[in-house]
Amino acid sequence: MPGYAHAMERLGTETAFEVLARARELEAKGKDIVHLEIGEPDFDTPRNIIEAGQKALEEGYTHYGPSAGLPEFRDMIAKHIADHRGIPVSRENVVVTPGGKPIMFFAMMAVLDPGDEALYPNPGFPIYESVIEYLGAKAVPLALRQENEFRLDLDEVKDKLTPKSRFLILNSPQNPTGGVLPPEDIRALAGILRDYPEVWVLSDEIYSQMLYDGSHASIAVEEGMLDRTIILDGFSKTYAMTGWRLGYGVMPTQLAEMVARLETNCNSCTATFVQRAGMEALRGPQDASRKMHEEFRRRRDHLVAGLNRIEGIDCLLPEGAFYVFPEVKSLGPSREFAKQLLEEYGVAALSGTAFGAFGEGHVRFSYANSIDNLEKALVRIADCASAFRKS
Ligand code: PLP
């Protein structure tokens, strides 16, 4: 049989999809499962957005479009980012992609060479480490710890930056911890990066509108950072549009041209009717999205209180996104705990190690599920924890 590229040995994956597949297998055999594994809102896309997508199809948005995105949509995104972040960006800085994920891949492809060093949060979204390694660059983890409220340890950042550093990834609010980088840390980090002008920053802000208190802070606004920051954002989470595949990056013009060229080589463009639906998401009423967010807050409070009542589980109250990342260290290895939880107790969750080695001692629960189901899950998690305490 013909062989495969060596680089494929370095390409990782997202365990969430594997756990979902196993959970479905168990369901097919008749087992009742509460799904707390997958990172997508359980709400439907708001009606006005669906109708805008349908109307666009009727109007003939069924053809190829420009690789960087429809000009009117890029204008709208630039205005949205300028208004929300307070930075002077325009159409030329915006590239629309099928989901936010391609921005990670394309941005790293455009700037990383083999041997370059890229710093990334760990635990963190698994695709960061996967793409860095796939490209032959060196993945340098920045540990996020519960005792530090899952903030970056700025001394560690200083220690790990070297003359070979070319890329640094930030994600706030964060997956999997729900942690938020406080503005003072972002400012301090920008100060540290001033000594490393060769380092690009990918600021993954996909959960920027899923913040429970305070307002979102982006490193792009800090002095000197706009010229070296790629903001990743999109519609999947805020507007419950995961399956539509719609996201974007905001970055310096020259990089935007390169990312658009990668888009030409890969997808040609993002589906044009989907972009028209995205326009409605940005300019239409925001109440459905707001309601969803308030419901997430209720669930978060409920889940965190319930988890902290279980002996052996210690859970912080996350400030953003829709995940909790409790410590379960005293009960046993994370992977074992998550496995038993699914196989024996019918709760699908992810081991902290699915987000990198520094996730050991934790599990991730997504609270994109109803209060009733969270209640059911809590009883089962308590039973599982009790069994681990006895073993
Ligand atoms: N960034 C983070 C931190 C995420 O958690 C996700 C999705 O789970 C994405 C980016 C990708 O989002 P999209 O579905 O828009 O590609």
XYZ file of N, CA, C and O and ligand atoms in Angstrom, residues 14 39 98-102 104 125 128 171 175 204 206-207 232 236-237 242 245-247 323, ligand 1:
108
model
N -9.560 16.541 17.730
C -10.391 17.027 18.830
C -11.115 15.843 19.431
O -11.981 15.247 18.777
N -18.747 21.228 22.364
C -18.671 22.673 22.537
C -19.565 23.432 21.583
O -19.082 24.260 20.812
N -14.872 29.623 6.415
C -15.916 28.681 6.864
C -15.634 28.250 8.314
O -14.949 27.272 8.568
N -16.114 29.023 9.271
C -15.834 28.813 10.695
C -14.599 29.612 11.097
O -13.854 30.104 10.233
N -14.398 29.723 12.393
C -13.211 30.440 12.877
C -11.948 29.598 12.755
O -10.839 30.120 12.636
N -12.126 28.296 12.760
C -10.981 27.372 12.767
C -9.971 27.610 11.638
O -8.768 27.595 11.892
N -10.425 27.801 10.380
C -9.441 27.983 9.315
C -8.511 29.176 9.558
O -7.386 29.191 9.058
N -7.059 29.927 12.332
C -5.910 29.359 13.065
C -4.936 28.716 12.094
O -3.738 28.958 12.108
N -7.475 24.881 23.471
C -8.148 24.282 22.313
C -7.128 23.379 21.587
O -6.053 23.860 21.213
N -4.682 24.121 18.413
C -3.481 24.979 18.417
C -2.216 24.111 18.339
O -1.371 24.281 17.461
N -6.366 33.063 24.234
C -7.769 32.695 24.048
C -8.530 33.142 25.294
O -8.359 32.574 26.364
N -11.488 28.298 26.271
C -11.887 26.900 26.200
C -10.628 26.102 26.549
O -9.600 26.324 25.923
N -7.567 34.487 19.984
C -8.787 33.753 19.676
C -9.906 34.296 20.573
O -9.971 34.006 21.763
N -13.265 33.981 20.011
C -14.537 33.396 19.564
C -15.615 33.460 20.655
O -16.801 33.455 20.352
N -15.191 33.548 21.934
C -16.174 33.655 23.026
C -16.288 35.090 23.556
O -16.746 35.298 24.677
N -9.292 36.331 15.960
C -10.178 35.293 15.413
C -11.518 35.437 16.111
O -11.589 35.518 17.339
N -20.271 30.965 15.289
C -20.654 29.631 15.778
C -21.259 29.658 17.166
O -22.298 29.034 17.411
N -20.606 30.367 18.079
C -21.014 30.304 19.481
C -22.067 31.386 19.787
O -23.131 31.087 20.314
N -23.008 26.850 14.672
C -21.843 25.966 14.457
C -21.859 25.262 13.093
O -20.832 25.162 12.442
N -20.919 27.075 9.515
C -19.498 27.323 9.259
C -19.275 28.771 8.797
O -19.250 29.083 7.606
N -19.138 29.633 9.777
C -18.928 31.054 9.467
C -18.081 31.713 10.550
O -18.467 31.767 11.717
N -16.917 32.180 10.145
C -16.022 32.875 11.064
C -15.170 33.866 10.300
O -15.315 34.017 9.074
N -18.207 26.501 29.567
C -17.541 25.314 30.083
C -17.164 25.515 31.541
O -16.888 26.640 31.962
N -11.648 28.668 19.038
C -12.044 28.054 20.157
C -11.371 28.360 21.433
C -13.088 27.122 20.106
O -13.491 26.522 21.228
C -13.676 26.822 18.854
C -14.735 25.809 18.735
O -14.976 24.992 19.583
C -13.210 27.486 17.724
C -12.205 28.408 17.855
C -13.734 27.175 16.354
O -14.954 27.665 16.085
P -15.665 27.460 14.664
O -16.750 26.460 14.889
O -16.175 28.807 14.303
O -14.651 26.984 13.698
